[in-house]
Amino acid sequence: SAVISQKPSRDICQRGTSLTIQCQVDSQVTMMFWYRQQPGQSLTLIATANQGSEATYESGFVIDKFPISRPNLTFSTLTVSNMSPEDSSIYLCSVDKRMASTDTQYFGPGTRLTVL
Amino acid sequence: QKEVEQNSGPLSVPEGAIASLNCTYSDRVSQSFFWYRQYSGKSPELIMSIYSNGDKEDGRFTAQLNKASQYVSLLIRDSQPSDSATYLCAVNKAGRRALTFGSGTRLQVQP
């Protein structure tokens, strides 16, 4: 498996501000993913982050709102910009690890964001 | 039609019974299938993965895949109250590493 940490674990923010979430992995990984889980909902992919290239965003998510950095093979950040109450969610990073010839995704503990 | 569909539940089973969780997917090019367990307030935890038609067993858990019917299921034998959680079905399409998740089935195991 993979050991993944996220900071902060939770935060309460004011409308209009921005929050940067950090994701650290204990080993080098090619692909990292950012998901959002809104209250009572399932996981929705925001973007895929590869080291050395621009992140690939899913439909409905844009770089201006969710800028992502991937400076090396063990770290990524997701910024939630100009926040509104609708951005209140759990944000999860995940990594793709090859285990026994198959690719499997493992998730970090998540960042619980509340926007007032 | 959603790409991955699950009955939201709750599915309630008595302790010691078999819990059967079902998932259908719409895209025939899907290649890999995963079951995650998510306790309230926690992140998803991988339970099982399955790639070929048939059954795959791991302890009390059995995953079943039928690609012709586009159906994947998870059986939990000897259900325990600690199994009470939301179970998420996830699908990985060919050429795409990211996962598409179903909405999850909430399982309640009654002591």
CSV table of C-alpha atoms in Angstrom, one decimal:
chain,number,residue,atom,x,y,z
A,1,SER,CA,0.0,0.0,0.0
A,2,ALA,CA,1.0,3.6,0.4
A,3,VAL,CA,1.3,6.0,3.4
A,4,ILE,CA,-0.4,9.3,2.4
A,5,SER,CA,-0.7,12.3,4.6
A,6,GLN,CA,-2.7,15.5,4.1
A,7,LYS,CA,-2.5,18.9,5.7
A,8,PRO,CA,-4.6,20.4,7.1
A,9,SER,CA,-6.9,17.7,8.3
A,10,ARG,CA,-9.7,20.2,8.6
A,11,ASP,CA,-10.3,23.9,8.3
A,12,ILE,CA,-13.0,26.5,8.6
A,13,CYS,CA,-12.6,29.3,6.2
A,14,GLN,CA,-14.4,32.5,5.3
A,15,ARG,CA,-16.1,33.1,2.0
A,16,GLY,CA,-13.8,34.6,-0.7
A,17,THR,CA,-10.6,33.3,0.8
A,18,SER,CA,-8.3,30.5,-0.5
A,19,LEU,CA,-7.0,27.3,1.1
A,20,THR,CA,-4.1,25.2,0.0
A,21,ILE,CA,-4.2,21.5,0.8
A,22,GLN,CA,-1.0,19.5,0.9
A,23,CYS,CA,-0.6,15.8,0.0
A,24,GLN,CA,2.6,13.9,0.9
A,25,VAL,CA,3.3,10.2,-0.1
A,26,ASP,CA,5.9,8.0,1.4
A,27,SER,CA,7.2,6.8,-2.0
A,28,GLN,CA,7.5,8.1,-5.5
A,29,VAL,CA,4.4,7.8,-7.6
A,30,THR,CA,3.7,8.8,-11.1
A,31,MET,CA,0.1,9.8,-10.8
A,32,MET,CA,-1.7,11.6,-8.0
A,33,PHE,CA,-5.4,12.4,-8.0
A,34,TRP,CA,-7.6,14.9,-6.2
A,35,TYR,CA,-11.2,14.0,-5.4
A,36,ARG,CA,-14.0,15.9,-3.7
A,37,GLN,CA,-16.7,14.3,-1.6
A,38,GLN,CA,-19.5,16.6,-0.8
A,39,PRO,CA,-21.7,15.9,2.2
A,40,GLY,CA,-23.6,12.7,1.8
A,41,GLN,CA,-22.2,12.2,-1.7
A,42,SER,CA,-19.7,9.9,-3.3
A,43,LEU,CA,-16.3,10.8,-4.6
A,44,THR,CA,-15.9,13.0,-7.7
A,45,LEU,CA,-12.6,13.4,-9.5
A,46,ILE,CA,-11.3,17.0,-9.7
A,47,ALA,CA,-8.1,16.4,-11.5
A,48,THR,CA,-5.1,14.2,-12.2
A,49,ALA,CA,-1.7,15.5,-11.4
A,50,ASN,CA,1.4,14.2,-13.1
A,51,GLN,CA,4.9,15.4,-12.1
A,52,GLY,CA,6.3,17.9,-14.6
A,53,SER,CA,3.1,18.6,-16.5
A,54,GLU,CA,-0.1,20.5,-16.1
A,55,ALA,CA,-2.8,18.8,-14.2
A,56,THR,CA,-5.7,17.4,-16.2
A,57,TYR,CA,-9.1,18.6,-15.0
A,58,GLU,CA,-12.4,16.9,-15.2
A,59,SER,CA,-15.5,18.5,-16.7
A,60,GLY,CA,-16.9,21.1,-14.3
A,61,PHE,CA,-13.5,21.8,-12.6
A,62,VAL,CA,-11.2,24.6,-13.8
A,63,ILE,CA,-7.6,25.5,-13.1
A,64,ASP,CA,-8.5,29.0,-11.9
A,65,LYS,CA,-10.7,27.6,-9.2
A,66,PHE,CA,-8.6,24.6,-8.2
A,67,PRO,CA,-4.9,25.2,-9.1
A,68,ILE,CA,-2.8,22.2,-8.6
A,69,SER,CA,1.0,21.9,-8.2
A,70,ARG,CA,3.1,18.7,-8.5
A,71,PRO,CA,6.7,19.7,-7.9
A,72,ASN,CA,8.0,16.2,-7.4
A,73,LEU,CA,7.0,12.5,-7.3
A,74,THR,CA,6.0,12.5,-3.6
A,75,PHE,CA,4.1,15.8,-3.2
A,76,SER,CA,1.1,17.7,-4.6
A,77,THR,CA,-1.0,20.7,-3.5
A,78,LEU,CA,-4.6,21.6,-4.3
A,79,THR,CA,-5.8,25.1,-3.8
A,80,VAL,CA,-9.4,25.9,-3.4
A,81,SER,CA,-9.7,29.6,-4.6
A,82,ASN,CA,-12.3,32.3,-3.8
A,83,MET,CA,-14.2,29.9,-1.7
A,84,SER,CA,-18.0,29.8,-1.3
A,85,PRO,CA,-20.1,27.7,1.0
A,86,GLU,CA,-20.7,25.3,-1.9
A,87,ASP,CA,-17.0,24.3,-1.7
A,88,SER,CA,-17.6,22.8,1.7
A,89,SER,CA,-16.5,19.2,1.2
A,90,ILE,CA,-13.9,16.6,2.0
A,91,TYR,CA,-11.0,16.8,-0.3
A,92,LEU,CA,-9.0,13.6,-0.8
A,93,CYS,CA,-5.8,13.0,-2.6
A,94,SER,CA,-5.0,9.5,-3.8
A,95,VAL,CA,-2.1,7.7,-5.5
A,96,ASP,CA,-1.9,5.0,-8.0
A,97,LYS,CA,0.5,2.1,-6.9
A,98,ARG,CA,1.4,-1.0,-8.8
A,99,MET,CA,0.9,-4.0,-6.5
A,100,ALA,CA,1.3,-7.5,-7.8
A,101,SER,CA,1.1,-6.4,-11.4
A,102,THR,CA,-2.1,-4.4,-10.9
A,103,ASP,CA,-2.7,-0.7,-10.4
A,104,THR,CA,-4.6,0.2,-7.2
A,105,GLN,CA,-5.5,3.5,-5.7
A,106,TYR,CA,-5.0,4.4,-2.1
A,107,PHE,CA,-6.4,7.4,-0.4
A,108,GLY,CA,-5.1,10.0,2.0
A,109,PRO,CA,-7.1,10.8,5.2
A,110,GLY,CA,-8.8,13.7,3.6
A,111,THR,CA,-9.2,17.4,4.4
A,112,ARG,CA,-12.6,18.5,5.8
A,113,LEU,CA,-13.3,22.0,4.6
A,114,THR,CA,-16.1,24.2,5.9
A,115,VAL,CA,-16.7,27.5,4.2
A,116,LEU,CA,-18.8,30.1,6.1
B,1,GLN,CA,-27.7,6.8,-16.7
B,2,LYS,CA,-25.0,7.0,-14.1
B,3,GLU,CA,-21.7,5.4,-15.0
B,4,VAL,CA,-21.6,3.3,-11.8
B,5,GLU,CA,-24.8,2.6,-10.0
B,6,GLN,CA,-25.4,1.2,-6.5
B,7,ASN,CA,-28.4,1.0,-4.3
B,8,SER,CA,-27.9,3.6,-1.6
B,9,GLY,CA,-29.5,1.4,1.1
B,10,PRO,CA,-29.4,1.1,4.0
B,11,LEU,CA,-28.9,-2.6,3.7
B,12,SER,CA,-29.6,-4.1,7.1
B,13,VAL,CA,-28.4,-7.6,8.0
B,14,PRO,CA,-28.2,-9.5,11.3
B,15,GLU,CA,-24.8,-10.3,12.7
B,16,GLY,CA,-23.5,-13.5,11.3
B,17,ALA,CA,-25.5,-13.3,8.1
B,18,ILE,CA,-24.2,-12.8,4.5
B,19,ALA,CA,-24.4,-9.2,3.2
B,20,SER,CA,-24.7,-8.9,-0.6
B,21,LEU,CA,-23.8,-5.6,-2.2
B,22,ASN,CA,-24.3,-4.9,-5.9
B,23,CYS,CA,-23.0,-2.6,-8.5
B,24,THR,CA,-23.6,-2.1,-12.2
B,25,TYR,CA,-21.6,-0.1,-14.6
B,26,SER,CA,-22.4,1.4,-18.0
B,27,ASP,CA,-19.2,1.4,-20.0
B,28,ARG,CA,-18.2,-1.9,-21.5
B,29,VAL,CA,-14.5,-0.9,-21.8
B,30,SER,CA,-14.2,-0.8,-18.0
B,31,GLN,CA,-11.3,-3.1,-17.0
B,32,SER,CA,-10.7,-2.9,-13.3
B,33,PHE,CA,-13.2,-3.0,-10.4
B,34,PHE,CA,-12.8,-2.1,-6.8
B,35,TRP,CA,-14.7,-2.2,-3.6
B,36,TYR,CA,-13.9,0.4,-0.9
B,37,ARG,CA,-15.2,0.6,2.6
B,38,GLN,CA,-15.7,4.1,4.1
B,39,TYR,CA,-16.5,4.6,7.7
B,40,SER,CA,-18.3,7.8,8.7
B,41,GLY,CA,-15.7,10.7,8.7
B,42,LYS,CA,-12.9,8.5,7.3
B,43,SER,CA,-11.4,8.2,3.9
B,44,PRO,CA,-12.1,5.1,1.6
B,45,GLU,CA,-10.2,2.0,2.4
B,46,LEU,CA,-9.6,-0.7,-0.3
B,47,ILE,CA,-11.3,-4.0,0.4
B,48,MET,CA,-11.1,-5.9,-2.8
B,49,SER,CA,-10.1,-5.5,-6.5
B,50,ILE,CA,-11.2,-7.8,-9.3
B,51,TYR,CA,-10.2,-7.8,-13.0
B,52,SER,CA,-11.5,-11.1,-14.5
B,53,ASN,CA,-14.9,-12.7,-14.7
B,54,GLY,CA,-15.7,-15.0,-11.8
B,55,ASP,CA,-15.2,-14.9,-8.1
B,56,LYS,CA,-12.3,-13.7,-6.0
B,57,GLU,CA,-12.2,-14.5,-2.3
B,58,ASP,CA,-10.2,-12.8,0.5
B,59,GLY,CA,-11.1,-13.9,4.0
B,60,ARG,CA,-14.8,-13.1,4.6
B,61,PHE,CA,-15.0,-11.1,1.4
B,62,THR,CA,-15.9,-12.4,-2.1
B,63,ALA,CA,-16.0,-10.2,-5.1
B,64,GLN,CA,-17.9,-11.4,-8.2
B,65,LEU,CA,-17.6,-10.0,-11.7
B,66,ASN,CA,-19.7,-10.6,-14.7
B,67,LYS,CA,-18.5,-8.4,-17.6
B,68,ALA,CA,-21.2,-9.6,-20.0
B,69,SER,CA,-23.9,-8.3,-17.6
B,70,GLN,CA,-21.7,-5.4,-16.5
B,71,TYR,CA,-22.2,-6.3,-12.9
B,72,VAL,CA,-19.9,-6.6,-9.9
B,73,SER,CA,-20.9,-7.6,-6.4
B,74,LEU,CA,-19.3,-8.0,-3.0
B,75,LEU,CA,-20.4,-10.7,-0.5
B,76,ILE,CA,-19.5,-10.3,3.2
B,77,ARG,CA,-19.8,-13.6,5.1
B,78,ASP,CA,-20.3,-13.8,8.8
B,79,SER,CA,-21.1,-10.0,8.9
B,80,GLN,CA,-20.0,-8.2,12.0
B,81,PRO,CA,-21.2,-4.9,13.5
B,82,SER,CA,-17.8,-3.5,12.6
B,83,ASP,CA,-18.6,-4.1,9.0
B,84,SER,CA,-21.2,-1.3,9.3
B,85,ALA,CA,-20.1,1.3,6.8
B,86,THR,CA,-20.7,2.7,3.3
B,87,TYR,CA,-19.3,0.5,0.6
B,88,LEU,CA,-18.2,2.2,-2.6
B,89,CYS,CA,-17.9,0.5,-5.9
B,90,ALA,CA,-15.3,2.0,-8.3
B,91,VAL,CA,-14.5,1.3,-11.9
B,92,ASN,CA,-11.4,2.0,-13.9
B,93,LYS,CA,-11.7,2.4,-17.6
B,94,ALA,CA,-9.2,1.2,-20.2
B,95,GLY,CA,-6.5,3.9,-20.7
B,96,ARG,CA,-7.6,5.9,-17.7
B,97,ARG,CA,-6.1,5.5,-14.3
B,98,ALA,CA,-8.6,7.6,-12.3
B,99,LEU,CA,-11.6,5.9,-10.8
B,100,THR,CA,-15.3,6.5,-11.3
B,101,PHE,CA,-17.2,5.8,-8.1
B,102,GLY,CA,-20.8,4.8,-7.4
B,103,SER,CA,-22.8,6.6,-4.8
B,104,GLY,CA,-22.2,3.9,-2.2
B,105,THR,CA,-24.4,1.4,-0.3
B,106,ARG,CA,-24.7,1.9,3.4
B,107,LEU,CA,-24.6,-1.4,5.3
B,108,GLN,CA,-25.9,-1.8,8.8
B,109,VAL,CA,-25.1,-5.0,10.7
B,110,GLN,CA,-27.4,-5.5,13.6
B,111,PRO,CA,-26.0,-7.1,16.7
